[in-house]
CSV table of C-alpha atoms in Angstrom, one decimal:
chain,number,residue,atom,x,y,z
A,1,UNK,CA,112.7,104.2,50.5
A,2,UNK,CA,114.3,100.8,49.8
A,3,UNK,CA,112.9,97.9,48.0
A,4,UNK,CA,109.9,96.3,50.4
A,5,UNK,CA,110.0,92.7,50.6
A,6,UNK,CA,106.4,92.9,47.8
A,7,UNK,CA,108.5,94.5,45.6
A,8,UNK,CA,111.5,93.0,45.6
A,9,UNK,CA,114.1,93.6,41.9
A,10,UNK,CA,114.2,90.8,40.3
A,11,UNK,CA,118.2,89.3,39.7
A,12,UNK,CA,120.1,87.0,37.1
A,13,UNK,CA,122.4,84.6,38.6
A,14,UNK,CA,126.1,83.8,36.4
A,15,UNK,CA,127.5,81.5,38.5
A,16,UNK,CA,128.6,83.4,41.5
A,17,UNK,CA,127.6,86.9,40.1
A,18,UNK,CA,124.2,88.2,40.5
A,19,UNK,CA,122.8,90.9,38.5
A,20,UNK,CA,120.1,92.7,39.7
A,21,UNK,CA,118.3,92.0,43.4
A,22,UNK,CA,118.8,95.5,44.7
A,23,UNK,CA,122.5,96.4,44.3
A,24,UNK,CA,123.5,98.2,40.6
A,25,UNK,CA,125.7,96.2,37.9
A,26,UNK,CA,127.5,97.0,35.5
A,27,UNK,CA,127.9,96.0,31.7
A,28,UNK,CA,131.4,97.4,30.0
A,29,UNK,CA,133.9,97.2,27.5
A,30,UNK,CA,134.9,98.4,24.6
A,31,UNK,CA,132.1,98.7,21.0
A,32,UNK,CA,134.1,96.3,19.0
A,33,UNK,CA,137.3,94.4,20.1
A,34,UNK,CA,140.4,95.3,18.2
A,35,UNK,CA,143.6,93.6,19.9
A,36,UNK,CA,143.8,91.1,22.2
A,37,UNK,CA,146.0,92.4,24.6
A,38,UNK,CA,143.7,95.7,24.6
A,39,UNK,CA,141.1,93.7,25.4
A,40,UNK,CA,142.8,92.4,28.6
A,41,UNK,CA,143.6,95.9,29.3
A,42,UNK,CA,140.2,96.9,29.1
A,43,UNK,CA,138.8,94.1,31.1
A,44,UNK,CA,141.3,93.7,34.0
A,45,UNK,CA,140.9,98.3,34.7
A,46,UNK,CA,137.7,97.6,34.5
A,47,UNK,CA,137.3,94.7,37.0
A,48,UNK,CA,139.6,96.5,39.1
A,49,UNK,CA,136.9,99.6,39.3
A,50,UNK,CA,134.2,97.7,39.8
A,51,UNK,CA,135.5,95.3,42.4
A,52,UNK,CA,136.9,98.3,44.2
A,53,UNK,CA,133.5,99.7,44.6
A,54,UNK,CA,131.9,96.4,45.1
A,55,UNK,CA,130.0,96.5,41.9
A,56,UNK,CA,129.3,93.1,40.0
A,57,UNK,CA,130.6,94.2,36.2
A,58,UNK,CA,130.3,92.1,32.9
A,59,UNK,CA,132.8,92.9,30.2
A,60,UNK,CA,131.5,93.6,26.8
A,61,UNK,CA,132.5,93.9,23.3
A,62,UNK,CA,131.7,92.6,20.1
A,63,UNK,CA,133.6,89.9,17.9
A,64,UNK,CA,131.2,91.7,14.8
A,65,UNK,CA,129.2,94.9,14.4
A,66,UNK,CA,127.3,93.7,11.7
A,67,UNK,CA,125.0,97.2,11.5
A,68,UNK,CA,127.6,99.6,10.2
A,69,UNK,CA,126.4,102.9,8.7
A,70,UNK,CA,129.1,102.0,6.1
A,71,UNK,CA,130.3,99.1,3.7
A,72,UNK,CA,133.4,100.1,4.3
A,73,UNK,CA,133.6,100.3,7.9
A,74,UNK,CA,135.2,97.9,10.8
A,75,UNK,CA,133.6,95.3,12.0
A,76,UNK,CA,135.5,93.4,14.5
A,77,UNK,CA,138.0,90.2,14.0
A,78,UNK,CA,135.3,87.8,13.6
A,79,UNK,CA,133.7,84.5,15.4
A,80,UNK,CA,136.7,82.4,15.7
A,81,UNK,CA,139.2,85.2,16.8
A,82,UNK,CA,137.0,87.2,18.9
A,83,UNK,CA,135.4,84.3,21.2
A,84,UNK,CA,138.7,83.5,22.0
A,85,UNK,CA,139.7,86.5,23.0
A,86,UNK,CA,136.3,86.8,24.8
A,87,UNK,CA,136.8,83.0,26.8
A,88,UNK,CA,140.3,84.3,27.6
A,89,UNK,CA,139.0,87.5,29.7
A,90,UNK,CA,136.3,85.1,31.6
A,91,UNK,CA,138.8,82.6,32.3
A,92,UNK,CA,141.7,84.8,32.8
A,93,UNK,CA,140.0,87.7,35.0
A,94,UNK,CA,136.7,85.6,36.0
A,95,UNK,CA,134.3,88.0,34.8
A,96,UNK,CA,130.8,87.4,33.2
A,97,UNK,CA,131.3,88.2,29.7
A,98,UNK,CA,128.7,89.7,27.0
A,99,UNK,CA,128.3,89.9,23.2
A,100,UNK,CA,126.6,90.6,20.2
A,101,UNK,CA,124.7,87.9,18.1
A,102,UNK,CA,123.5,89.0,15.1
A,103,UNK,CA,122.3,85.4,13.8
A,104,UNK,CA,120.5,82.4,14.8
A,105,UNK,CA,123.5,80.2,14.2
A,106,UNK,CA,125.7,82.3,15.9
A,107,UNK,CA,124.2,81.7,19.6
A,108,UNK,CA,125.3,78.1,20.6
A,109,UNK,CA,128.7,78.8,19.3
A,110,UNK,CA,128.9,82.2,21.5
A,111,UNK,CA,127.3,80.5,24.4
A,112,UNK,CA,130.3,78.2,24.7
A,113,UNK,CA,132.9,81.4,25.1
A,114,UNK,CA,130.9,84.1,26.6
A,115,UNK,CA,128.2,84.0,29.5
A,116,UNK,CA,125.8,86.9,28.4
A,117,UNK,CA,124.4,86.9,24.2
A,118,UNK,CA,123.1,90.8,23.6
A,119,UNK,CA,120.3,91.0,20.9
A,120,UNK,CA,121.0,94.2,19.1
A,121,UNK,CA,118.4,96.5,19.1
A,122,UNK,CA,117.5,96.8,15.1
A,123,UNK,CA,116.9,93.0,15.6
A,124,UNK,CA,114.8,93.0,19.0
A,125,UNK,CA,111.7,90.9,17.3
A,126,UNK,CA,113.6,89.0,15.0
A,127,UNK,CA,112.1,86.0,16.9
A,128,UNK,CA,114.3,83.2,15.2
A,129,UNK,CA,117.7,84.7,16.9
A,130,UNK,CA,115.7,85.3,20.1
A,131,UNK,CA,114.2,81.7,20.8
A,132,UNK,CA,118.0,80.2,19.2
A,133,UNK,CA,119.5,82.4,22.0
A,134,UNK,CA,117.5,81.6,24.5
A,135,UNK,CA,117.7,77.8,23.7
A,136,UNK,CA,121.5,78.5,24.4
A,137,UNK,CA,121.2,78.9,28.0
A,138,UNK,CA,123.6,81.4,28.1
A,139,UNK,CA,121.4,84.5,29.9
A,140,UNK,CA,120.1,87.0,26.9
A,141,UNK,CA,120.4,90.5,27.0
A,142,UNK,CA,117.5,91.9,24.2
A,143,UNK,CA,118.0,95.7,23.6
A,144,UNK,CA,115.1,98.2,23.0
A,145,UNK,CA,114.5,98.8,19.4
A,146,UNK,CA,114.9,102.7,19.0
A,147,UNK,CA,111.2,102.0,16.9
A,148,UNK,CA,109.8,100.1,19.5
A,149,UNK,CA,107.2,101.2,22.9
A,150,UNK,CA,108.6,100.2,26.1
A,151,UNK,CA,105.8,98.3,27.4
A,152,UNK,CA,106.2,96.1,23.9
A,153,UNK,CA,109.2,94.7,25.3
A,154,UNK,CA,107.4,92.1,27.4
A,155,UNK,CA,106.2,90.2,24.5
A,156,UNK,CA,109.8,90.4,23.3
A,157,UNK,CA,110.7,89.3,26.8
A,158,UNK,CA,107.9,86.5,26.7
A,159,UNK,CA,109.8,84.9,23.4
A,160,UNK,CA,113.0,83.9,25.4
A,161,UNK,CA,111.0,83.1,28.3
A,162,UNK,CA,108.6,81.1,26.4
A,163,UNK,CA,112.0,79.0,25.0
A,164,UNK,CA,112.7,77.8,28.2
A,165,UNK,CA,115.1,80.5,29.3
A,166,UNK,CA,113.8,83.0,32.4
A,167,UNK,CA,117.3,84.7,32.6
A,168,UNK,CA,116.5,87.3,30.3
A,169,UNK,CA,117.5,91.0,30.8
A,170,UNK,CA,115.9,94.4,29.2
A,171,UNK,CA,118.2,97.4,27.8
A,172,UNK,CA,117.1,100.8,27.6
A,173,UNK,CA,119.1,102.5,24.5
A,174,UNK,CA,116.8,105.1,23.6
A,175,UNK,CA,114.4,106.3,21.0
A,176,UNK,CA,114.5,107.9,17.2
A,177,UNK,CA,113.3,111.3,17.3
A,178,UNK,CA,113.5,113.0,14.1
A,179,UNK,CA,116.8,111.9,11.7
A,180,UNK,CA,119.9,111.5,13.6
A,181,UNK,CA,118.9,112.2,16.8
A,182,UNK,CA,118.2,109.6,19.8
A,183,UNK,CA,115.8,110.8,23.5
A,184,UNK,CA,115.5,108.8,26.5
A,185,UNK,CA,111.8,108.1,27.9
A,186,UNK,CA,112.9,108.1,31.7
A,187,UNK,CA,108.7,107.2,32.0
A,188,UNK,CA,109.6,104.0,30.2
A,189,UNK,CA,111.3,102.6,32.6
A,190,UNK,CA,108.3,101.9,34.9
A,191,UNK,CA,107.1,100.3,31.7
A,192,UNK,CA,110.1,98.0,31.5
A,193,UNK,CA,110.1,97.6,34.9
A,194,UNK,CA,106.7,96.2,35.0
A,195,UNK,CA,108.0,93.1,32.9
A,196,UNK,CA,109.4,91.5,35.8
A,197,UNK,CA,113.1,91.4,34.5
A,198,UNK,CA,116.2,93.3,35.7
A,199,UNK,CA,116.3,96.6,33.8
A,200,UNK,CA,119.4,98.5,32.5
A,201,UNK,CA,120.4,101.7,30.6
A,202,UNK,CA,122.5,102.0,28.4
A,203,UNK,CA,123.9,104.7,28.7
A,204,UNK,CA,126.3,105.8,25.6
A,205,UNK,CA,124.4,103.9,22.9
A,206,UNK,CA,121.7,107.0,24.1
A,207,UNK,CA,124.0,110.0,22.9
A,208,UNK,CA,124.6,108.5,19.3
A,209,UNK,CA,123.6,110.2,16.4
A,210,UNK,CA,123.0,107.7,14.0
A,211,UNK,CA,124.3,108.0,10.7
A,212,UNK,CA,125.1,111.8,11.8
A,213,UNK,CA,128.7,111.8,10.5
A,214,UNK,CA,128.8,111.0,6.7
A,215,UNK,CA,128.4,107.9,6.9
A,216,UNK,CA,129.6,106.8,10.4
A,217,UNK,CA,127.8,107.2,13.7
A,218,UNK,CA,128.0,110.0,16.0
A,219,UNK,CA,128.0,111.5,19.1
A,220,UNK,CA,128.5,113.7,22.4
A,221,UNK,CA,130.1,111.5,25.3
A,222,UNK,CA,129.6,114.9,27.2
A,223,UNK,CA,125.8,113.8,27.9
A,224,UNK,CA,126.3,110.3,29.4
A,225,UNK,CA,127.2,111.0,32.7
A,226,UNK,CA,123.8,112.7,33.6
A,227,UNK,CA,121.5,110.5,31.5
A,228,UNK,CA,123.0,108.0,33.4
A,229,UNK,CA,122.3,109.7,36.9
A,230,UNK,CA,119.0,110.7,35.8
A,231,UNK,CA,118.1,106.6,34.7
A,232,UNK,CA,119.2,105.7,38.2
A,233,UNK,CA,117.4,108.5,39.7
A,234,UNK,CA,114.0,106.6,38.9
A,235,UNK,CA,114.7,103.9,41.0
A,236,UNK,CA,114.0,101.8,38.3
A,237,UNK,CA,117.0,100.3,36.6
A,238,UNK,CA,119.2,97.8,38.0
A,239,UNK,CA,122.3,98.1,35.9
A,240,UNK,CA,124.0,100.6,33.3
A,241,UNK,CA,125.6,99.6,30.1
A,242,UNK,CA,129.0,101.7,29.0
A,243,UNK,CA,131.1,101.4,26.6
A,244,UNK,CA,134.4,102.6,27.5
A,245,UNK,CA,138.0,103.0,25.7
A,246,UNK,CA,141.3,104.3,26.5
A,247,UNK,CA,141.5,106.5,23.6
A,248,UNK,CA,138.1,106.7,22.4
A,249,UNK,CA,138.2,108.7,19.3
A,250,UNK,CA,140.8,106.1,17.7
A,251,UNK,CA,138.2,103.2,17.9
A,252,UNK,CA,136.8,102.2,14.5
A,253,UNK,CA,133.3,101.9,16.2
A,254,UNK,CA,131.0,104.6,18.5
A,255,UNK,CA,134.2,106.8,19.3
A,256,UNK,CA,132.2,110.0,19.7
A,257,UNK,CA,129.9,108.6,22.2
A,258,UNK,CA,132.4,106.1,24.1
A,259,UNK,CA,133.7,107.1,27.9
A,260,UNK,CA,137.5,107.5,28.4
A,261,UNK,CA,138.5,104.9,30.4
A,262,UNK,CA,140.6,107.6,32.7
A,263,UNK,CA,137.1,109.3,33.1
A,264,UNK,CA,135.0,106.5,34.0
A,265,UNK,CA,135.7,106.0,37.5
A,266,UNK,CA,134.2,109.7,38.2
A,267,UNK,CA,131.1,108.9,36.6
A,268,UNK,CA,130.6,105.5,37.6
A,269,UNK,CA,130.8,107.2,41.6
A,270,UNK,CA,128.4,109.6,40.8
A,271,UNK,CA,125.9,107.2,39.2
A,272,UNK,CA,126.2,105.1,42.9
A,273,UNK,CA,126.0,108.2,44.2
A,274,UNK,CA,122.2,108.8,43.2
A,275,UNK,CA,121.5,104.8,42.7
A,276,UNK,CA,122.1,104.1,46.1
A,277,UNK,CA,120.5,107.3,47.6
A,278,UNK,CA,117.1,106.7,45.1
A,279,UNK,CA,117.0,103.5,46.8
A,280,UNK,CA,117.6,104.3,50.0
A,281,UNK,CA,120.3,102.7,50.8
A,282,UNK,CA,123.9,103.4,52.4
């Protein structure tokens, strides 16, 4: 049945977007941006998909992945370049816009270009980069640490809300099992759900297999379209997280378990599909 009126989803507010309260959101974009003008490319098909199904999206990617398997690999084009690239798709295509942090110092100067900072998930308790994030006021999305319980994200919640900052957001990314090999705890998510924050899966960082490609991440984007069904099917989480490319297996970052672009508008239908008919609506 739908949400009753006593247990209403909680929502984010950016501006005129609102994330959460009911109706699913979406975060997307590409792992790490490469090009500016296929970073525009991304953003604008993926507004367009959204906005056609009346879906509030958030564009992601990341100006640094600073958690490479490898020395040697990618990382992005840096504070200065990316941000830009980042303020240009908010302003250009007025979309919320998300990235990664991976330092205290990094947060006001990302608040000023983006609307969302991400808290990678190695670096969930790193309380430091939480409070400076949340002292931002930019609205922080914190990640599940693959090491960490579910219901131990509400103290990790409680740090940016204890900063001042309520407009915090929870991601579901999965869990280690084993070496090299990540499982989703769709049980969790009344867990995270009980924190009293909008809830969302992520949805492709769940199929990696970390470190499982000598050296370089990997994994099978065959899998995300029904995790992604089934996280919606608990009537628990409010938004899903994927990252997306036209040509996926030429990105220096998370090919194997990035959606093609040309794909993505199939599985976002069918993950409406089952959103809307776990929460009983139309």
């Amino acid at each position: 049945m739908a949400d009753s009126p006593a247990h209403a989803r909680p929502a984010v507010q950016i501006g005129n977007h609102r994330l959460g309260g009911g109706e699913l959101f979406l975060i997307s974009g590409p792992c790490v941006l490469e090009r500016r003008d296929l970073t525009l490319q991304i953003a604008e098909r993926l507004r367009d998909i959204a906005g056609e199904r009346g879906v509030t999206a958030v564009f992601k990617a990341s100006f640094d992945k600073a958690n490479r398997t490898s020395i040697g690999s990618g990382r992005g084009p840096g504070p200065e370049t990316g941000l830009e690239w980042l303020a240009e798709v908010r302003e250009t295509l007025q979309m919320p816009v998300l990235t990664d942090v991976h330092l205290p110092d990094q947060c006001a100067v990302a608040a000023a270009s983006v609307d969302v900072l991400q808290i990678p998930a190695f670096l969930c308790r790193q309380t430091d980069l939480l409070v400076a994030a949340a002292e931002s006021g930019a609205v922080v999305n914190v990640k599940k640490g693959q090491f960490l319980a579910p219901w131990d994200m509400r103290h990790v919640a409680a740090k940016v809300r204890d900063s001042g900052n309520d407009r915090v957001i929870v991601t579901e990314r999965g869990s280690s099992f084993g070496y090299g090999r990540l499982v989703v705890d769709m049980a969790g998510f009344a867990d995270l759900d009980a924190i009293g924050v909008p809830v969302v899966f992520d949805a492709t960082h769940s199929v990696q297999r970390p470190g499982g490609s000598d050296g370089r991440t990997g994994g099978d984007r065959s899998l995300v379209p029904a995790l992604a069904r089934a996280a919606v099917a608990t009537g628990q989480v409010d938004g899903l997280f994927f990252e997306v490319h036209p040509d996926p297996d030429s990105s220096p970052s998370d090919g194997p378990n990035m959606v093609r672009l040309d794909d993505f508008p199939a599985v976002l239908d069918g993950c409406l599909a089952v959103f809307r008919a776990a929460r009983g609506l139309s």
